[in-house]
Amino acid sequence: MSAPSMVWLTVFFVIPTLLVIAISFHAASPDGGIGTEWTFDTWRHISNPNYPAIIWRTLWISAATTAGCVVLALPCAFAIARMQKKWRAVMAGVIMLPFWTSFVVRVFAWRLLLHPEGFLKHLLFALGVVEPNTQLLYNSGAILLVSIYSFLPFAIMPIYAAAEKFDFSLLEAARDLGARSFLAFRKIFIPGIRRGVISATLMVFIPSVGSYVIPDLVGGKNSELVGNKIYQRTFPDRNLPHASALSALMAIGVLVPLGLVALLLKRQDSKEALRLAESNVSKQRGGAV
Amino acid sequence: MSDFLVFENITKRFGMLTAVDSVALSIQKGEFFSLLGPSGCGKTTLLRMLGGFETPDSGRIYLDGRDITDLPPNLRRVHTIFQNYALFPNMTVWDNIAFSLRVAHHPRTEIRNSVEGMLELIKMTDHAYKYPAQISGGQKQRVAIARALVDRPQVLLLDEPLAALDLKLRQHMLLELDIIHDQVGITFVYVTHDQGEAMSLSDRIAVMNLGHIEQLDPPAKIYEAPRSGFVAAFIGDTNFLGGMVTEIEGDYCKLAVDGFADILCFNDKNISAGSQIHLSIRPEKIRVTPAPPPPEKGSRINVFKCKVTDIVYQGTYTKYWVLAGSHRIAAIKPHSRFLLDQAPITWGDEVYCWWHPDDGYMLEQFTAADADLVQMPPVGYSVPKPVATPTA
């Protein structure tokens, strides 16, 4: 990594993160500020059984959101990459179009759609899919649905970028050798755009772990996520050490999978480099024609 | 012999363009068949329809008596070798070759035996666990061949498979393809724009132009007896002389070509006097000498006095362009003893061009576009002043 980006990362990411962690080891002062003495009280408090449930819910909703987004993004990206060049640009524009509207407004729109008297409820009822008293809003399902909706573009874009560079004659070759379309997609296309899928996973997982607008607007009392709790501790409760401890936990929850992925990619790269080096050696020895 | 692979009046359009125009042809079992033509002639479209990647707008394709026109690619026992080989980059050589067998759920031991057999055939046993990125172009080519042959398809399609290789490797792979074809006995359909490849490998060649087949014959017949001006000019090199048949003399006829005395031609097509025809003479059949031909060659030889305008030295031979009247004619002179046998011919020299009447071939089908296929050095700056050579 180059020096300017190192400085940038240190000033705007590493130092603030360390400060947040440091605050979590102080006590809250009665005026809403931070006390001067060092203490483990906040961390002791966080281990009470309420929090693991919230953290667990945050993780599974984020994981499900990520899986949903990647599964939906794969066919979308595939279809766009197969289009003519001018249509590809149009489709990329269409996918980015929602960003012209405020995120909060878009999430709020879902409240109207999912409302007991809303359009979607009536439609599903008319189709016989839901009972009259089924609650579509204020539960984990609503959070999941709106999260997938919100983060889908972040999954489509990196997968599309990888798919655009994919050599589609490989799929023809697989079909030619007897593979049905879906098998060719699974065995040749997905491994071919592996890196795009990894980026998409991170691009969706990281923001969904930290999301608090979506659970705040469409989630219910029993579907709070870590993001909501951090908000509560920061503003209504004015307990900054507590908010910091939760933030630190969340950062760990994001950095650990990120580190694992980075490690995995690095190992793959070095394996590939090793393979190339080996083949060069065998070429020099005259092992190759 | 039965017709193994039959194209029945196949037509394919892309928008306004008719890529393949009611093509009918049949290929024998075990044959090495080539589709030869310039880019855009429809040969690749024809091949893709055979592979199942395109559907013809009209006409049917039969393989071994079965209509395969609407079968998807995975249900045809027809495999393609793509121009870029399309090896799967995420799989080793071994896994690439095993792909079709695994997809068809063959038993493990059978897969292992077949793959190892193919690896031996292409002499790649030592490279079985390498990835495509780690092997050379020629090796990739061989892996693509092995991958396509491992489950013994009925037909193997080759789409310009040697285009990406350099000359020496191409010559080597040409011999190897020939040997592999003899060993496996599978029908090969080979698409190329390189007449050299098609001539050296094929049992029969279909020369294509603008979506239709111009001529379908064995290589020697295509070269020696082209059916049209296009075939004569596309395969090899030639000279065209347009004129009128004036007189019939037994098996021969006399041809009046503007700027020449009567040209004598072998008249194997029984063309009658008064017909407008084009004569095609291959450059290697024209002799270029500083003196007229010796009298013992007979009196029936076509001899013309001309002036040398261009000389291209090619190693095995030298190519001369001479001006006879208003016609520019190419002639080739092989080197037996390099430049020692006689004083070299140079720019601006008056020379004699002569050929035997049997060596010209008369064409009834000819278009102006065919003449443009003949390669000529540009006119204008190509005639340098004769260099004064110190001669004794």
XYZ file of C-alpha atoms in Angstrom:
681
model
C 0.000 0.000 0.000
C 1.251 3.454 -0.816
C 2.171 6.028 1.806
C -0.697 8.518 1.191
C -3.354 5.839 1.574
C -1.587 4.592 4.727
C -1.765 8.094 6.215
C -5.391 8.447 5.172
C -6.305 5.094 6.747
C -4.423 5.881 9.937
C -5.925 9.321 10.455
C -9.501 8.535 9.471
C -9.851 4.878 10.410
C -7.210 3.433 12.754
C -7.018 6.330 15.247
C -10.812 6.859 15.526
C -11.356 3.122 15.996
C -8.719 2.994 18.748
C -10.321 6.065 20.403
C -13.721 4.363 20.366
C -12.196 1.279 21.986
C -10.450 3.436 24.580
C -13.697 5.228 25.506
C -15.325 1.882 26.231
C -12.865 1.454 29.134
C -14.001 4.652 30.832
C -17.104 5.213 32.924
C -19.894 7.530 31.825
C -20.032 10.832 33.682
C -23.465 12.005 34.975
C -23.527 14.960 32.551
C -23.422 12.604 29.537
C -19.686 12.932 28.983
C -16.832 10.539 29.622
C -15.292 10.008 33.033
C -11.528 10.150 33.516
C -10.971 6.896 35.468
C -10.383 3.560 33.757
C -12.853 0.720 34.375
C -14.114 -2.635 33.030
C -17.693 -1.905 34.154
C -19.068 -1.286 30.669
C -17.710 -4.570 29.318
C -19.054 -6.443 32.354
C -22.442 -4.909 31.703
C -22.429 -5.864 28.047
C -22.089 -9.554 28.837
C -25.655 -9.579 30.220
C -27.912 -11.960 28.253
C -29.808 -9.244 26.372
C -26.867 -8.393 24.140
C -25.821 -11.784 22.771
C -29.370 -12.187 21.394
C -29.129 -8.809 19.619
C -25.657 -9.563 18.295
C -26.767 -12.986 17.100
C -29.814 -11.436 15.342
C -27.592 -8.798 13.707
C -25.246 -11.483 12.418
C -27.895 -13.793 10.999
C -29.859 -10.983 9.355
C -26.632 -9.643 7.820
C -25.626 -13.099 6.632
C -29.091 -13.763 5.188
C -29.101 -10.322 3.524
C -25.692 -11.056 1.993
C -26.762 -14.481 0.746
C -30.015 -13.078 -0.670
C -28.252 -10.210 -2.432
C -25.563 -12.443 -3.981
C -28.109 -15.023 -5.146
C -30.221 -12.295 -6.783
C -27.212 -10.398 -8.147
C -25.681 -13.399 -9.948
C -28.396 -13.813 -12.600
C -28.809 -10.017 -12.898
C -25.088 -9.462 -13.482
C -24.968 -12.422 -15.882
C -27.857 -11.036 -17.909
C -26.399 -7.519 -18.056
C -22.948 -8.771 -19.067
C -24.518 -10.657 -21.990
C -26.305 -7.540 -23.286
C -25.082 -5.292 -26.079
C -22.659 -2.623 -24.982
C -25.093 0.303 -25.064
C -27.748 -1.652 -23.109
C -25.145 -2.590 -20.504
C -24.521 1.108 -19.806
C -28.277 1.747 -19.607
C -28.785 -1.137 -17.164
C -25.895 -0.002 -14.974
C -27.616 3.400 -14.840
C -30.960 1.819 -13.929
C -29.348 -0.100 -11.071
C -27.803 3.076 -9.666
C -31.047 5.034 -10.126
C -32.415 4.427 -6.562
C -29.409 6.313 -5.172
C -30.935 9.505 -6.554
C -33.495 9.291 -3.770
C -32.638 9.557 -0.095
C -32.008 6.225 1.567
C -34.312 7.098 4.479
C -37.136 8.040 2.104
C -36.779 4.734 0.257
C -36.914 2.758 3.492
C -39.900 4.814 4.612
C -41.640 3.933 1.323
C -41.450 0.295 2.366
C -43.407 1.149 5.528
C -46.258 2.258 3.304
C -45.987 -0.811 1.073
C -45.901 -3.239 3.991
C -48.453 -1.376 6.117
C -51.518 -3.436 7.200
C -53.621 -1.210 4.924
C -50.846 -0.945 2.309
C -50.735 -2.003 -1.329
C -48.598 -5.103 -0.868
C -50.692 -6.446 1.973
C -53.876 -6.086 -0.104
C -52.261 -7.661 -3.136
C -50.941 -10.677 -1.210
C -54.284 -11.066 0.557
C -56.140 -10.949 -2.768
C -53.768 -13.651 -4.082
C -54.509 -15.729 -0.991
C -50.881 -15.722 0.152
C -51.468 -14.085 3.584
C -54.151 -14.191 6.280
C -56.037 -10.927 7.043
C -54.193 -10.455 10.337
C -50.680 -11.352 9.132
C -48.251 -8.609 10.150
C -45.819 -7.778 7.338
C -44.209 -4.844 9.110
C -42.245 -4.578 12.387
C -40.452 -7.932 12.361
C -37.149 -9.496 11.297
C -38.654 -10.558 7.967
C -39.355 -6.938 7.093
C -35.779 -5.978 8.027
C -34.426 -8.755 5.833
C -36.620 -7.808 2.867
C -35.793 -4.095 3.020
C -32.078 -4.823 3.628
C -31.907 -7.020 0.526
C -33.692 -4.302 -1.435
C -31.314 -1.604 -0.170
C -28.023 -3.445 -0.590
C -28.729 -5.304 -3.863
C -26.964 -2.676 -6.051
C -23.798 -3.134 -3.950
C -23.867 -6.824 -4.860
C -24.754 -6.422 -8.537
C -22.026 -3.883 -9.334
C -18.898 -5.887 -8.337
C -20.330 -9.129 -9.730
C -21.215 -7.366 -12.977
C -17.707 -5.868 -13.167
C -16.272 -9.387 -12.922
C -18.861 -10.887 -15.307
C -18.094 -8.258 -17.934
C -14.516 -9.563 -18.126
C -15.640 -13.203 -18.158
C -14.964 -15.126 -21.383
C -18.424 -16.375 -22.317
C -17.039 -18.781 -24.908
C -16.147 -20.922 -21.866
C -19.868 -21.438 -21.277
C -20.322 -22.439 -24.911
C -17.457 -24.883 -24.495
C -19.093 -26.379 -21.391
C -22.438 -26.698 -23.203
C -20.634 -28.198 -26.176
C -19.098 -30.835 -23.901
C -22.494 -31.923 -22.625
C -23.215 -29.651 -19.640
C -26.735 -28.271 -19.260
C -26.992 -24.457 -18.976
C -27.319 -24.375 -15.194
C -24.430 -26.761 -14.669
C -22.227 -24.627 -16.937
C -23.292 -21.550 -14.931
C -22.424 -23.247 -11.643
C -19.184 -24.998 -12.620
C -17.667 -22.452 -15.002
C -19.308 -19.035 -14.597
C -19.371 -18.753 -10.789
C -15.745 -19.906 -10.284
C -14.780 -17.531 -13.109
C -16.223 -14.483 -11.332
C -15.162 -15.640 -7.833
C -13.487 -12.357 -6.987
C -16.605 -10.371 -7.869
C -18.664 -12.580 -5.560
C -16.192 -12.051 -2.706
C -16.278 -8.271 -3.144
C -20.078 -8.345 -3.283
C -20.210 -10.361 -0.065
C -18.090 -7.786 1.769
C -19.882 -4.813 0.188
C -23.219 -6.110 1.498
C -22.204 -7.742 4.768
C -20.293 -4.774 6.196
C -23.002 -2.097 5.822
C -25.764 -4.480 6.868
C -24.009 -5.286 10.150
C -24.003 -1.567 10.914
C -27.449 -0.734 9.603
C -29.829 1.018 11.997
C -32.224 3.035 9.816
C -33.828 -0.117 8.370
C -34.469 -1.902 11.712
C -35.539 1.423 13.235
C -38.190 2.080 10.574
C -39.455 -1.379 9.610
C -38.286 -3.521 12.579
C -40.295 -4.083 15.708
C -39.626 -4.128 19.464
C -38.259 -7.658 19.271
C -36.088 -7.145 16.213
C -33.564 -4.585 17.368
C -30.067 -4.815 15.895
C -26.723 -3.685 17.282
C -27.005 -0.467 15.273
C -30.219 0.491 17.097
C -28.679 -0.158 20.477
C -25.663 2.016 19.650
C -28.036 4.794 18.636
C -30.033 4.433 21.877
C -26.925 4.491 24.058
C -25.470 7.486 22.201
C -28.468 9.832 21.992
C -31.386 9.087 24.360
C -29.227 7.505 27.104
C -26.064 9.619 26.636
C -23.927 6.672 27.688
C -20.958 7.012 25.364
C -18.742 4.278 26.887
C -21.573 1.801 26.433
C -22.101 2.878 22.818
C -18.350 2.612 22.251
C -18.197 -0.922 23.627
C -21.005 -1.994 21.275
C -19.290 -0.229 18.360
C -16.050 -2.025 19.175
C -17.878 -5.342 19.171
C -19.409 -4.524 15.821
C -16.038 -3.513 14.366
C -14.645 -6.874 15.471
C -17.641 -8.600 13.900
C -16.776 -6.937 10.594
C -12.971 -7.015 10.762
C -12.691 -10.715 11.602
C -14.513 -11.975 8.483
C -12.737 -9.297 6.436
C -9.369 -10.500 7.710
C -10.269 -14.102 6.946
C -11.220 -13.224 3.360
C -8.036 -11.192 2.888
C -5.978 -14.098 4.206
C -7.766 -16.515 1.892
C -7.175 -14.325 -1.157
C -3.541 -13.808 -0.242
C -2.976 -17.542 0.105
C -4.630 -18.119 -3.260
C -2.474 -15.446 -4.868
C 0.719 -16.872 -3.453
C -0.366 -20.359 -4.582
C -0.922 -19.035 -8.082
C 2.413 -17.232 -8.006
C 4.090 -20.429 -6.838
C 2.470 -22.395 -9.642
C 3.628 -19.851 -12.217
C 7.136 -19.881 -10.820
C 7.201 -23.682 -10.965
C 6.048 -23.734 -14.560
C 8.694 -21.169 -15.497
C 11.343 -23.351 -13.937
C 10.113 -26.409 -15.815
C 10.093 -24.392 -19.038
C 13.695 -23.376 -18.457
C 14.579 -27.001 -17.882
C 13.019 -27.789 -21.243
C 10.101 -29.630 -19.670
C 7.608 -27.789 -21.825
C 7.287 -27.686 -25.588
C -20.263 -44.669 -48.662
C -23.295 -43.267 -46.926
C -23.966 -39.633 -46.207
C -23.104 -39.251 -42.524
C -23.633 -35.550 -41.996
C -26.101 -33.763 -44.248
C -26.911 -30.063 -44.557
C -30.222 -29.662 -46.367
C -30.712 -26.177 -47.881
C -29.518 -24.339 -44.803
C -30.197 -20.594 -44.690
C -29.287 -18.255 -41.825
C -29.863 -14.507 -41.705
C -28.601 -11.955 -39.202
C -30.859 -8.937 -39.680
C -30.406 -7.822 -43.279
C -27.360 -10.008 -43.824
C -27.732 -13.507 -45.234
C -24.788 -15.286 -43.640
C -25.537 -18.716 -45.106
C -27.592 -18.925 -48.280
C -29.319 -22.296 -48.953
C -26.218 -24.411 -48.489
C -26.574 -28.115 -49.213
C -23.717 -30.519 -48.634
C -23.055 -33.968 -47.274
C -19.990 -35.219 -45.438
C -18.862 -38.842 -45.231
C -18.107 -40.756 -42.058
C -14.460 -40.431 -41.031
C -13.791 -37.717 -43.575
C -11.514 -34.734 -42.957
C -13.689 -32.006 -44.423
C -12.751 -28.331 -44.674
C -14.838 -25.214 -45.019
C -12.567 -22.633 -46.591
C -13.307 -19.024 -47.359
C -12.554 -15.395 -46.518
C -13.859 -13.929 -43.264
C -17.580 -13.285 -43.428
C -18.249 -16.019 -45.986
C -20.513 -17.939 -43.602
C -18.195 -20.824 -42.756
C -18.189 -20.158 -38.999
C -21.971 -19.674 -38.964
C -22.333 -23.050 -40.659
C -20.073 -24.606 -38.039
C -21.972 -22.962 -35.157
C -25.239 -24.336 -36.524
C -23.650 -27.780 -36.548
C -22.485 -27.285 -32.942
C -25.952 -26.139 -31.868
C -25.056 -22.524 -31.061
C -27.190 -21.110 -33.876
C -30.449 -22.354 -35.357
C -30.918 -22.138 -39.141
C -33.819 -19.997 -40.397
C -34.669 -22.755 -42.850
C -33.323 -26.168 -43.801
C -32.420 -29.217 -41.721
C -29.197 -30.813 -40.464
C -29.006 -34.616 -40.223
C -26.320 -36.549 -38.376
C -26.208 -40.294 -38.949
C -29.811 -40.242 -40.170
C -31.108 -38.243 -37.191
C -32.455 -34.679 -37.458
C -30.312 -32.625 -35.053
C -31.381 -29.155 -36.244
C -33.178 -28.187 -33.021
C -31.118 -30.158 -30.486
C -29.291 -28.032 -27.880
C -25.465 -28.272 -27.935
C -25.299 -30.540 -24.877
C -27.450 -33.198 -26.533
C -25.372 -33.465 -29.730
C -22.465 -35.841 -29.962
C -20.584 -33.066 -31.722
C -17.705 -31.245 -30.024
C -16.004 -28.022 -31.018
C -12.425 -26.856 -30.705
C -12.719 -23.116 -30.329
C -10.313 -20.631 -31.837
C -9.146 -19.498 -28.369
C -9.355 -23.139 -27.104
C -11.753 -22.061 -24.290
C -9.990 -24.242 -21.722
C -11.536 -23.856 -18.265
C -9.020 -21.698 -16.345
C -10.193 -22.928 -12.937
C -9.471 -26.574 -13.759
C -6.280 -28.520 -14.329
C -5.458 -30.151 -17.642
C -6.724 -33.443 -16.164
C -10.044 -31.929 -15.053
C -10.497 -30.138 -18.360
C -10.165 -33.401 -20.266
C -12.424 -35.242 -17.803
C -15.175 -32.596 -18.001
C -17.461 -34.218 -20.577
C -17.169 -37.641 -18.927
C -17.973 -36.249 -15.471
C -20.950 -34.298 -16.764
C -22.265 -37.538 -18.271
C -21.665 -39.367 -14.933
C -19.311 -41.997 -16.271
C -17.843 -44.373 -13.641
C -14.661 -43.116 -11.979
C -12.360 -45.855 -13.230
C -13.592 -45.374 -16.774
C -12.977 -41.633 -16.523
C -9.448 -42.229 -15.246
C -8.638 -44.688 -18.033
C -10.052 -42.474 -20.778
C -8.323 -39.312 -19.527
C -4.994 -41.077 -19.132
C -5.364 -42.532 -22.625
C -5.969 -39.063 -24.065
C -3.046 -37.591 -22.094
C -0.829 -40.225 -23.673
C -2.191 -39.537 -27.158
C -1.342 -35.839 -26.831
C 1.897 -36.569 -24.914
C 0.861 -34.412 -21.940
C 0.960 -37.010 -19.139
C 3.644 -34.981 -17.326
C 1.543 -31.825 -17.412
C -1.753 -33.333 -16.222
C -1.945 -31.289 -13.023
C -1.017 -27.925 -14.486
C -3.538 -25.183 -15.077
C -4.182 -23.730 -18.563
C -2.312 -20.528 -17.625
C 0.836 -22.593 -17.057
C 1.112 -24.333 -20.429
C 2.158 -23.092 -23.862
C -0.106 -22.316 -26.836
C 0.664 -25.602 -28.570
C -0.038 -27.539 -25.373
C -3.342 -25.720 -24.888
C -4.246 -26.679 -28.422
C -3.530 -30.341 -27.699
C -5.514 -30.250 -24.450
C -8.473 -28.750 -26.331
C -8.252 -31.594 -28.837
C -8.066 -34.209 -26.072
C -10.966 -32.634 -24.182
C -13.137 -32.733 -27.290
C -12.205 -36.294 -28.291
C -12.275 -38.042 -24.896
C -15.935 -39.124 -25.061
C -15.609 -40.087 -28.721
C -18.008 -37.658 -30.417
C -19.493 -38.441 -33.820
C -18.069 -35.255 -35.304
C -15.256 -32.938 -34.233
C -15.569 -29.308 -35.288
C -12.416 -27.209 -35.511
C -12.868 -23.440 -35.746
C -9.585 -22.011 -37.074
C -7.721 -23.954 -34.385
C -4.236 -22.974 -35.532
C -4.839 -19.264 -36.061
C -3.293 -18.270 -32.722
C -0.048 -20.227 -33.173
C 3.171 -19.075 -34.793
C 4.280 -20.498 -38.125
C 6.592 -23.293 -36.935
C 4.139 -24.500 -34.307
C 1.336 -24.313 -36.850
C 3.231 -26.556 -39.241
C 3.929 -28.981 -36.400
C 0.300 -29.046 -35.205
C -0.846 -29.571 -38.785
C 1.053 -32.865 -38.903
C -0.158 -33.772 -35.428
C -3.814 -33.131 -36.322
C -3.413 -35.376 -39.340
C -2.000 -38.181 -37.180
C -4.728 -37.776 -34.545
C -7.397 -37.902 -37.240
C -5.927 -41.142 -38.586
C -5.782 -42.628 -35.077
C -9.294 -41.801 -33.860
C -11.161 -42.118 -37.166
C -13.706 -39.461 -36.177
C -15.241 -37.136 -38.779
C -13.454 -33.780 -38.671
C -15.044 -30.578 -39.950
C -12.370 -27.915 -40.178
C -13.048 -24.231 -40.678
C -10.227 -22.043 -41.920
C -9.376 -19.082 -44.092
C -5.894 -20.490 -44.650
C -5.812 -22.409 -47.908
C -2.495 -24.031 -46.977
C -4.035 -25.690 -43.902
C -7.101 -26.814 -45.806
C -5.087 -28.197 -48.731
C -2.659 -30.174 -46.607
C -5.230 -31.797 -44.286
C -8.493 -32.269 -46.118
C -10.039 -35.120 -48.024
C -12.438 -32.601 -49.517
C -12.758 -28.825 -49.342
C -15.859 -26.674 -49.686
C -14.776 -23.219 -50.822
C -17.304 -20.682 -49.549
C -17.990 -17.109 -50.601
C -20.829 -14.752 -49.623
C -22.810 -17.466 -47.862
C -22.763 -20.128 -50.563
C -20.450 -22.919 -51.658
C -18.417 -22.024 -54.749
C -16.839 -25.421 -55.199
C -16.712 -28.728 -53.315
C -13.890 -30.992 -54.423
C -10.661 -32.674 -53.318
C -7.764 -30.206 -52.848
C -5.942 -30.968 -56.107
C -9.086 -30.514 -58.183
C -9.845 -27.217 -56.444
C -6.359 -25.959 -57.263
C -6.022 -27.295 -60.787
C -9.627 -27.023 -61.991
C -11.277 -24.112 -60.183
C -14.929 -23.679 -61.065
C -14.951 -19.889 -60.825
C -12.712 -16.874 -60.829
C -13.217 -16.616 -57.056
C -11.890 -20.122 -56.386
C -8.956 -19.613 -58.749
C -7.971 -16.344 -57.065
C -8.677 -17.341 -53.435
C -6.820 -20.655 -53.576
C -3.206 -19.961 -54.384
C -2.182 -17.173 -56.683
C -3.099 -16.679 -60.300
C -3.233 -14.377 -63.321
C -6.460 -13.617 -65.130
C -6.648 -12.815 -68.848
C -10.107 -12.013 -70.188
C -10.867 -12.586 -73.867
C -12.946 -14.243 -76.565
C -12.608 -17.722 -78.006
C -11.958 -17.228 -81.707
C -11.123 -20.606 -83.193
C -11.415 -24.275 -82.184
C -8.480 -26.538 -83.073
C -9.294 -30.084 -81.965
C -8.845 -30.258 -78.162
C -7.468 -26.721 -78.125
C -8.847 -23.299 -78.865
C -7.470 -19.898 -79.668
C -8.184 -16.999 -77.380
C -8.072 -13.340 -78.406
C -6.887 -11.251 -75.470
C -6.406 -7.560 -75.907
C -2.695 -6.796 -76.291
C -1.620 -10.390 -76.971
C -1.256 -12.483 -80.085
C -3.582 -15.509 -80.099
C -3.314 -17.530 -76.888
C -3.603 -21.259 -77.248
C -5.615 -23.068 -74.542
C -6.622 -26.587 -73.724
C -10.402 -26.607 -74.237
C -11.581 -29.337 -71.846
C -14.973 -27.727 -71.362
C -15.830 -27.673 -75.088
C -16.366 -23.949 -75.068
C -17.602 -22.803 -78.470
C -16.110 -20.046 -80.597
C -17.426 -16.565 -79.779
C -17.700 -17.157 -75.990
C -16.291 -14.619 -73.561
C -14.114 -16.369 -70.995
C -11.332 -15.709 -68.496
C -8.094 -17.611 -68.553
C -6.409 -18.411 -65.225
C -2.678 -19.165 -65.286
C -0.828 -19.920 -62.037
C 2.419 -17.926 -61.641
C 4.488 -21.070 -61.139
C 3.408 -22.325 -64.578
C 4.838 -19.295 -66.371
C 8.549 -19.381 -67.185
C 10.526 -16.145 -67.248
C 13.733 -16.208 -69.283
C 15.976 -13.551 -70.775
C 15.946 -15.467 -74.094
C 12.994 -16.994 -75.997
C 12.235 -20.657 -75.214
C 14.430 -23.214 -76.972
C 12.929 -24.537 -80.248
C 12.762 -28.132 -78.958
C 9.904 -27.027 -76.638
C 7.752 -26.993 -79.787
C 5.854 -24.359 -81.640
C 2.609 -24.555 -79.668
C 3.902 -22.700 -76.641
C 2.444 -19.303 -75.695
C 5.371 -16.853 -75.721
C 5.239 -13.131 -74.956
C 7.841 -10.485 -74.732
C 7.417 -8.336 -71.609
C 9.168 -5.960 -69.275
C 9.985 -6.672 -65.618
C 8.375 -4.153 -63.258
C 8.678 -5.777 -59.813
C 10.824 -8.435 -58.212
C 10.167 -10.056 -54.842
C 12.777 -12.454 -53.515
C 11.136 -15.223 -51.453
C 13.981 -17.601 -50.648
C 12.748 -20.732 -52.377
C 11.730 -18.728 -55.407
C 11.659 -15.230 -56.838
C 8.399 -13.661 -57.919
C 8.408 -11.354 -60.938
C 5.712 -8.994 -62.096
C 6.000 -8.266 -65.761
C 4.117 -5.908 -68.025
C 2.769 -7.483 -71.234
C 0.862 -4.846 -73.187
C -1.499 -3.425 -70.548
C -1.551 -6.643 -68.490
C 0.479 -7.159 -65.352
C 1.406 -10.794 -64.981
C 2.995 -12.561 -62.017
C 5.468 -15.360 -62.604
C 7.506 -17.479 -60.238
C 10.995 -18.744 -60.856
C 12.324 -21.370 -58.441
C 16.036 -21.185 -57.589
C 17.942 -24.281 -58.498
C 21.407 -22.847 -58.210
C 21.024 -19.436 -56.689
C 21.810 -16.749 -59.214
C 24.736 -18.699 -60.592
C 23.000 -20.363 -63.519
C 22.567 -17.179 -65.528
C 22.783 -13.443 -65.370
C 20.088 -12.311 -62.932
C 16.961 -10.716 -64.288
C 16.525 -7.214 -62.964
C 14.058 -4.323 -63.023
C 13.268 -2.985 -66.465
C 14.692 -6.008 -68.299
C 13.020 -7.228 -71.491
C 12.191 -10.878 -70.838
C 10.198 -13.705 -72.380
C 7.235 -15.232 -70.597
C 6.007 -18.596 -71.808
C 3.652 -21.337 -70.763
C 2.233 -24.544 -72.158
C -1.374 -24.400 -73.455
C -2.354 -27.178 -71.000
C -1.329 -24.991 -68.067
C -3.967 -22.321 -68.526
C -7.461 -23.006 -67.210
C -10.536 -21.418 -68.778
C -13.208 -20.001 -66.473
C -16.765 -19.230 -67.473
C -17.794 -17.875 -64.050
C -16.019 -14.634 -63.338
C -16.812 -11.351 -61.600
C -14.827 -8.143 -61.388
C -14.415 -8.712 -57.630
C -12.468 -11.915 -58.336
C -9.757 -9.956 -60.137
C -9.333 -7.787 -57.018
C -8.362 -10.874 -55.007
C -5.200 -11.241 -57.071
C -2.315 -9.649 -55.214
C -0.418 -6.980 -57.104
C 2.216 -4.515 -56.055
C 0.844 -0.974 -56.185
C 1.367 0.922 -59.429
C 3.237 4.220 -59.498
C 6.277 4.060 -57.283
C 7.115 0.443 -57.934
C 9.269 0.870 -61.034
C 12.737 2.038 -59.970
C 15.262 3.138 -62.569
C 17.365 0.249 -63.853
C 20.582 -0.039 -61.890
C 23.685 -0.035 -64.015
C 25.381 -3.334 -63.220
C 29.029 -3.794 -64.154
C 28.895 -6.728 -66.541
C 31.710 -8.148 -68.569
